[in-house]
Amino acid sequence: MKFTDEMINELKTALKTKDLSSYHKRIQAVYLRATNTPYKTIMEILDLSHDTIWRLTKKYLEDGLQALVSDARGGRRHAYMTVDEEQEFLSQQLASAIKGEFITIDSLYEAYQEQIGRKTTKDGFYRLLKRNGWRKVSPRPEHPKKADTKTRLMYQDEASFGRISKLGSCWSPSGHRPTVSSHHIREFRYCYGAVDAHSGESFFIIAGECNSAWMNEFLSQLSEAYPNDYLILVMDNAVWHKSQTLEIPENIEFTFIPPYTPEMNPIEQVWAEIRKRGFKNRTFQTLESVIDRLQEVIQSLSTTRLRSIVHREWISANFDSE
């Protein structure tokens, strides 16, 4: 195979032509052969086989540069549908796909064969689905009423408040150390709470115990407080959260944080705020006074303050994107 100087210059110019950029690999293979570059070197540089380089060179010598830039290169010469027709066909199936109706591809495959009017292989149909971005995935579970309601992500937990004094650091002038009354009377009441992760809206009840019965009461009242909303409660793994006797309302579902990770439930900081505002460095003569103080502090917490406590940018971004 002999190349003239004119051929070499033509190939060199073609490599600099932007309009032929998609054919540069072919042209470069022939140009390197024209400049006596060994086959082995070209194969390593361009990742082409010996036969391919030989065929490209032969085509050029027989038919010129046009043979390298105009012949068919792979493609869909035997496809039953054009790309647009495939997309149109799949768009007609989209509504059923979103509802999770295609457990297998059988009905989809049959619809495709009916559309083109002939039998085809399933392998070919799988390739059609793949090149159009379809894949088999597990559906996301959703409550039947969820689609028609507002969804709230709420942090839920319980905390005890009682007559055991809680000491806390406080401000005092130099040379003076505050002295506060303190006692350890083991009388408690419990507070069940849920705070909206986005708005800071909250719901609390004061309960006699932490158990399944009181959890049921809390869930019932919470559901009634938001009858038109679907509530996702983020909670820990307390035994009464997983009791077989729980009666979970239809508009509520649970999601559990990993064991021993209270920091993943921001309502823990709400309890700390309540204790700081109403219970540090105080003594209570009766359990009723504990309950009264707890009610006062809860009522004083604004949604703005609660939102600033529980808001987490990372979870808000992910929840809003759904």
Coordinates of N, CA and C in Angstrom, one line a residue, residues 95-247:
A95 N -48.1 5.6 32.6 CA -49.1 5.7 33.7 C -49.2 4.4 34.4
S96 N -49.2 3.3 33.7 CA -49.3 2.0 34.3 C -48.0 1.6 35.1
A97 N -46.9 2.1 34.5 CA -45.6 1.8 35.2 C -45.5 2.5 36.5
I98 N -46.0 3.8 36.5 CA -45.9 4.6 37.8 C -46.7 3.9 38.9
K99 N -47.8 3.3 38.5 CA -48.7 2.6 39.4 C -48.1 1.2 39.9
G100 N -47.0 0.8 39.3 CA -46.4 -0.5 39.7 C -47.1 -1.7 39.1
E101 N -47.7 -1.5 38.0 CA -48.5 -2.6 37.4 C -47.6 -3.7 36.6
F102 N -46.4 -3.3 36.2 CA -45.6 -4.2 35.4 C -44.6 -5.0 36.4
I103 N -45.2 -6.0 37.0 CA -44.4 -6.8 37.9 C -43.4 -7.6 37.1
T104 N -43.8 -8.1 35.9 CA -43.0 -8.7 34.9 C -43.1 -7.9 33.6
I105 N -42.3 -8.2 32.6 CA -42.4 -7.4 31.4 C -43.4 -8.1 30.4
D106 N -44.0 -9.2 30.8 CA -44.9 -9.9 29.8 C -45.9 -9.0 29.1
S107 N -46.7 -8.3 29.9 CA -47.8 -7.5 29.3 C -47.2 -6.4 28.5
L108 N -46.1 -5.8 29.0 CA -45.4 -4.7 28.2 C -44.8 -5.3 26.9
Y109 N -44.2 -6.5 27.0 CA -43.6 -7.2 25.8 C -44.7 -7.5 24.8
E110 N -45.9 -8.0 25.3 CA -46.9 -8.3 24.4 C -47.5 -7.0 23.7
A111 N -47.6 -5.9 24.4 CA -48.0 -4.7 23.8 C -47.1 -4.2 22.7
Y112 N -45.8 -4.4 23.0 CA -44.7 -4.0 22.0 C -44.9 -4.8 20.7
Q113 N -45.1 -6.2 20.8 CA -45.2 -7.0 19.7 C -46.5 -6.7 18.9
E114 N -47.5 -6.3 19.6 CA -48.8 -5.9 18.9 C -48.6 -4.6 18.2
Q115 N -47.8 -3.8 18.8 CA -47.5 -2.5 18.1 C -46.8 -2.6 16.8
I116 N -45.8 -3.5 16.8 CA -44.9 -3.6 15.6 C -45.5 -4.7 14.6
G117 N -46.4 -5.5 15.1 CA -47.1 -6.5 14.3 C -46.3 -7.7 14.0
R118 N -45.4 -8.1 14.9 CA -44.6 -9.3 14.6 C -43.9 -9.8 15.9
K119 N -43.5 -11.0 15.9 CA -42.8 -11.6 17.0 C -41.3 -11.1 17.1
T120 N -40.9 -10.9 18.3 CA -39.5 -10.5 18.5 C -38.9 -11.3 19.7
T121 N -37.6 -11.2 19.9 CA -37.0 -11.8 21.1 C -37.1 -10.9 22.3
K122 N -37.2 -11.6 23.5 CA -37.2 -10.8 24.7 C -35.9 -10.1 25.0
D123 N -34.8 -10.7 24.5 CA -33.5 -10.1 24.7 C -33.5 -8.7 24.0
G124 N -34.0 -8.7 22.8 CA -34.1 -7.4 22.1 C -35.0 -6.4 22.8
F125 N -36.1 -6.8 23.4 CA -37.0 -5.9 24.1 C -36.3 -5.4 25.4
Y126 N -35.6 -6.3 26.1 CA -34.8 -5.8 27.2 C -33.9 -4.7 26.9
R127 N -33.2 -4.8 25.7 CA -32.3 -3.8 25.3 C -33.0 -2.5 25.0
L128 N -34.2 -2.6 24.4 CA -35.0 -1.4 24.1 C -35.3 -0.7 25.4
L129 N -35.7 -1.5 26.4 CA -36.0 -0.8 27.7 C -34.8 -0.2 28.3
K130 N -33.7 -0.8 28.2 CA -32.4 -0.3 28.8 C -32.0 1.0 28.1
R131 N -32.0 1.0 26.8 CA -31.5 2.2 26.1 C -32.5 3.4 26.3
N132 N -33.7 3.1 26.8 CA -34.7 4.2 27.0 C -34.8 4.5 28.5
G133 N -33.8 4.0 29.3 CA -33.8 4.3 30.7 C -34.7 3.6 31.7
W134 N -35.3 2.5 31.2 CA -36.2 1.7 32.1 C -35.4 0.7 32.8
R135 N -35.8 0.4 34.0 CA -35.1 -0.6 34.8 C -36.1 -1.2 35.8
K136 N -35.8 -2.3 36.4 CA -36.7 -2.9 37.4 C -36.2 -2.4 38.8
V137 N -37.2 -1.8 39.5 CA -36.8 -1.3 40.9 C -37.9 -1.6 41.8
S138 N -37.6 -1.6 43.1 CA -38.6 -1.8 44.2 C -39.4 -0.5 44.4
P139 N -40.7 -0.6 44.4 CA -41.5 0.6 44.6 C -41.4 1.2 46.0
R140 N -41.7 2.5 46.1 CA -41.7 3.1 47.4 C -43.1 2.9 48.0
P141 N -43.2 2.4 49.2 CA -44.5 2.2 49.9 C -45.1 3.5 50.2
E142 N -46.5 3.5 50.1 CA -47.2 4.8 50.4 C -48.6 4.4 50.9
H143 N -49.0 5.1 51.9 CA -50.4 4.8 52.4 C -51.4 5.3 51.4
P144 N -52.5 4.5 51.3 CA -53.5 4.8 50.2 C -54.0 6.3 50.3
K145 N -54.1 6.8 51.5 CA -54.6 8.2 51.7 C -53.6 9.3 51.6
K146 N -52.3 8.8 51.5 CA -51.2 9.8 51.5 C -51.2 10.7 50.3
A147 N -51.5 10.2 49.1 CA -51.4 11.0 47.9 C -52.3 12.2 47.9
D148 N -53.5 12.1 48.7 CA -54.4 13.2 48.7 C -54.3 14.1 49.9
T149 N -53.3 14.0 50.7 CA -53.2 14.7 51.9 C -51.8 15.4 52.0
K150 N -51.7 16.3 53.0 CA -50.4 16.9 53.3 C -49.6 16.0 54.1
T151 N -48.3 15.8 53.8 CA -47.5 14.9 54.6 C -46.6 15.7 55.5
R152 N -46.6 15.3 56.8 CA -45.8 16.0 57.8 C -44.7 15.0 58.3
L153 N -43.5 15.5 58.4 CA -42.5 14.7 59.1 C -42.3 15.3 60.5
M154 N -42.6 14.4 61.5 CA -42.6 14.9 62.9 C -41.6 14.1 63.8
Y155 N -40.9 14.7 64.6 CA -40.1 14.1 65.6 C -40.9 13.8 66.9
Q156 N -40.8 12.5 67.3 CA -41.7 12.1 68.4 C -40.8 11.5 69.5
D157 N -41.2 11.7 70.8 CA -40.5 11.2 71.9 C -41.3 11.4 73.2
E158 N -40.8 10.8 74.3 CA -41.4 11.0 75.6 C -40.2 11.5 76.6
A159 N -40.6 12.2 77.6 CA -39.7 12.6 78.6 C -40.4 12.7 80.0
S160 N -39.6 12.5 81.1 CA -40.2 12.5 82.4 C -39.8 13.9 83.0
F161 N -40.8 14.4 83.8 CA -40.6 15.6 84.6 C -41.2 15.4 86.0
G162 N -40.4 15.7 87.0 CA -40.8 15.4 88.4 C -40.2 16.3 89.4
R163 N -40.3 15.8 90.6 CA -39.9 16.6 91.8 C -38.4 16.5 92.2
I164 N -37.7 15.6 91.5 CA -36.2 15.6 91.7 C -35.6 16.8 91.2
S165 N -34.9 17.6 92.0 CA -34.4 18.9 91.6 C -33.3 18.7 90.5
K166 N -33.2 19.6 89.6 CA -32.2 19.6 88.5 C -31.4 20.9 88.7
L167 N -30.1 20.7 89.0 CA -29.3 21.9 89.1 C -28.7 22.3 87.8
G168 N -28.5 23.6 87.6 CA -27.9 24.1 86.3 C -27.1 25.3 86.6
S169 N -26.1 25.5 85.8 CA -25.2 26.7 85.9 C -26.0 27.9 85.7
C170 N -25.7 29.0 86.5 CA -26.4 30.2 86.4 C -25.4 31.4 86.6
W171 N -25.9 32.6 86.3 CA -25.0 33.8 86.4 C -25.0 34.3 87.8
S172 N -23.8 34.8 88.2 CA -23.7 35.3 89.6 C -22.4 36.2 89.6
P173 N -22.4 37.3 90.4 CA -21.2 38.1 90.5 C -20.1 37.4 91.1
S174 N -18.9 37.8 90.8 CA -17.7 37.2 91.4 C -17.8 37.4 93.0
G175 N -17.4 36.3 93.6 CA -17.4 36.3 95.1 C -18.7 35.7 95.7
H176 N -19.7 35.4 94.8 CA -20.9 34.9 95.3 C -21.3 33.6 94.6
R177 N -21.6 32.6 95.4 CA -22.0 31.3 94.8 C -23.5 31.1 95.1
P178 N -24.3 31.0 94.1 CA -25.8 30.8 94.4 C -26.0 29.5 95.2
T179 N -27.0 29.6 96.1 CA -27.5 28.4 96.9 C -29.0 28.2 96.5
V180 N -29.4 27.0 96.1 CA -30.7 26.8 95.7 C -31.2 25.5 96.5
S181 N -32.5 25.5 96.7 CA -33.1 24.4 97.4 C -33.1 23.2 96.5
S182 N -33.0 22.0 97.1 CA -32.9 20.8 96.3 C -33.5 19.6 97.1
H183 N -34.3 18.8 96.4 CA -34.7 17.6 97.0 C -34.9 16.5 96.0
H184 N -35.0 15.2 96.5 CA -35.0 14.1 95.6 C -36.3 13.2 95.9
I185 N -37.4 13.8 95.6 CA -38.7 13.1 95.8 C -39.1 12.5 94.4
R186 N -39.2 11.2 94.4 CA -39.4 10.4 93.2 C -40.9 10.4 92.8
E187 N -41.4 11.5 92.3 CA -42.7 11.6 91.8 C -42.6 12.2 90.4
F188 N -43.2 11.5 89.4 CA -43.1 11.9 88.0 C -44.4 12.0 87.3
R189 N -44.4 12.8 86.2 CA -45.3 12.7 85.1 C -44.5 12.7 83.8
Y190 N -45.1 12.2 82.8 CA -44.4 12.0 81.5 C -45.1 12.9 80.4
C191 N -44.3 13.4 79.6 CA -44.8 14.2 78.5 C -44.5 13.5 77.2
Y192 N -45.6 13.3 76.4 CA -45.5 12.8 75.0 C -45.5 14.0 74.1
G193 N -44.6 14.0 73.1 CA -44.6 15.1 72.2 C -44.2 14.8 70.8
A194 N -44.6 15.6 69.8 CA -44.3 15.5 68.4 C -44.1 16.9 67.9
V195 N -43.0 17.2 67.1 CA -42.7 18.5 66.6 C -42.5 18.3 65.1
D196 N -43.2 19.2 64.3 CA -43.0 19.2 62.9 C -41.6 19.6 62.5
A197 N -41.0 18.8 61.7 CA -39.6 19.1 61.3 C -39.4 20.4 60.5
H198 N -40.5 20.8 59.8 CA -40.4 21.9 58.9 C -41.0 23.2 59.4
S199 N -42.2 23.1 60.0 CA -42.9 24.3 60.5 C -42.7 24.6 62.0
G200 N -42.3 23.6 62.8 CA -42.2 23.8 64.2 C -43.5 23.7 64.9
E201 N -44.6 23.3 64.2 CA -45.8 23.0 64.9 C -45.6 21.8 65.8
S202 N -46.4 21.8 66.9 CA -46.1 20.8 67.9 C -47.4 20.3 68.5
F203 N -47.3 19.1 69.2 CA -48.4 18.5 69.9 C -47.9 17.8 71.1
F204 N -48.4 18.1 72.3 CA -47.9 17.5 73.5 C -49.1 17.0 74.3
I205 N -48.9 15.9 75.1 CA -49.9 15.6 76.1 C -49.1 15.2 77.4
I206 N -49.7 15.4 78.5 CA -49.0 14.9 79.8 C -49.7 13.6 80.2
A207 N -48.8 12.6 80.5 CA -49.4 11.3 80.8 C -48.9 10.8 82.1
G208 N -49.6 9.8 82.6 CA -49.2 9.2 83.9 C -48.1 8.2 83.8
E209 N -47.9 7.5 82.6 CA -46.9 6.5 82.5 C -46.3 6.5 81.1
C210 N -45.2 5.8 80.9 CA -44.7 5.5 79.5 C -45.0 4.0 79.2
N211 N -46.1 3.8 78.5 CA -46.4 2.4 78.2 C -47.3 2.4 76.9
S212 N -47.7 1.2 76.5 CA -48.5 1.1 75.3 C -49.8 1.8 75.4
A213 N -50.5 1.7 76.5 CA -51.8 2.3 76.7 C -51.7 3.8 76.5
W214 N -50.8 4.5 77.1 CA -50.6 5.9 76.9 C -50.1 6.3 75.5
M215 N -49.3 5.4 74.9 CA -48.9 5.6 73.5 C -50.1 5.6 72.6
N216 N -51.0 4.7 72.8 CA -52.2 4.6 72.0 C -53.1 5.9 72.2
E217 N -53.1 6.4 73.4 CA -53.9 7.6 73.7 C -53.2 8.8 73.0
F218 N -51.9 8.9 73.0 CA -51.2 10.0 72.3 C -51.5 9.9 70.8
L219 N -51.3 8.7 70.2 CA -51.5 8.6 68.8 C -52.9 8.9 68.4
S220 N -53.9 8.5 69.2 CA -55.3 8.9 68.9 C -55.5 10.4 68.9
Q221 N -55.0 11.1 69.9 CA -55.2 12.5 70.0 C -54.4 13.2 68.9
L222 N -53.2 12.7 68.6 CA -52.4 13.3 67.5 C -53.1 13.2 66.2
S223 N -53.7 12.0 65.9 CA -54.4 11.8 64.7 C -55.6 12.7 64.5
E224 N -56.3 12.9 65.7 CA -57.5 13.8 65.6 C -57.0 15.3 65.5
A225 N -55.8 15.6 65.9 CA -55.4 17.0 65.8 C -55.0 17.4 64.4
Y226 N -54.6 16.3 63.6 CA -54.3 16.5 62.2 C -55.1 15.6 61.3
P227 N -56.4 15.7 61.3 CA -57.2 14.7 60.6 C -57.0 14.6 59.1
N228 N -56.5 15.7 58.5 CA -56.4 15.8 57.0 C -54.9 15.7 56.6
D229 N -54.0 15.3 57.5 CA -52.6 15.2 57.2 C -52.2 13.8 57.4
Y230 N -51.1 13.4 56.7 CA -50.4 12.1 56.8 C -49.2 12.4 57.6
L231 N -49.0 11.7 58.7 CA -47.9 12.0 59.7 C -46.9 10.9 59.7
I232 N -45.6 11.2 59.4 CA -44.5 10.3 59.5 C -43.8 10.6 60.8
L233 N -43.8 9.7 61.8 CA -43.2 10.0 63.1 C -41.8 9.3 63.2
V234 N -40.8 10.2 63.4 CA -39.5 9.7 63.7 C -39.3 9.4 65.2
M235 N -38.9 8.2 65.5 CA -38.9 7.9 67.0 C -37.8 6.9 67.3
D236 N -37.6 6.7 68.6 CA -36.6 5.7 69.0 C -37.2 4.3 69.1
N237 N -36.4 3.4 69.6 CA -36.9 2.0 69.6 C -37.4 1.6 71.0
A238 N -38.1 2.5 71.7 CA -38.7 2.1 73.0 C -39.7 1.0 72.8
V239 N -39.8 0.1 73.8 CA -40.6 -1.1 73.7 C -42.1 -0.7 73.4
W240 N -42.6 0.4 74.0 CA -44.0 0.8 73.8 C -44.2 1.3 72.4
H241 N -43.1 1.6 71.6 CA -43.2 2.1 70.2 C -43.4 0.9 69.3
K242 N -43.1 -0.3 69.8 CA -43.2 -1.5 68.9 C -44.1 -2.6 69.5
S243 N -44.9 -2.1 70.4 CA -45.8 -3.1 71.1 C -46.8 -3.7 70.1
Q244 N -47.2 -4.9 70.3 CA -48.2 -5.6 69.5 C -49.6 -5.0 69.8
T245 N -49.7 -4.3 70.9 CA -51.1 -3.8 71.3 C -51.3 -2.4 70.8
L246 N -50.3 -1.8 70.1 CA -50.5 -0.5 69.5 C -51.6 -0.4 68.5
E247 N -52.4 0.6 68.6 CA -53.4 0.9 67.6 C -53.1 2.1 66.8

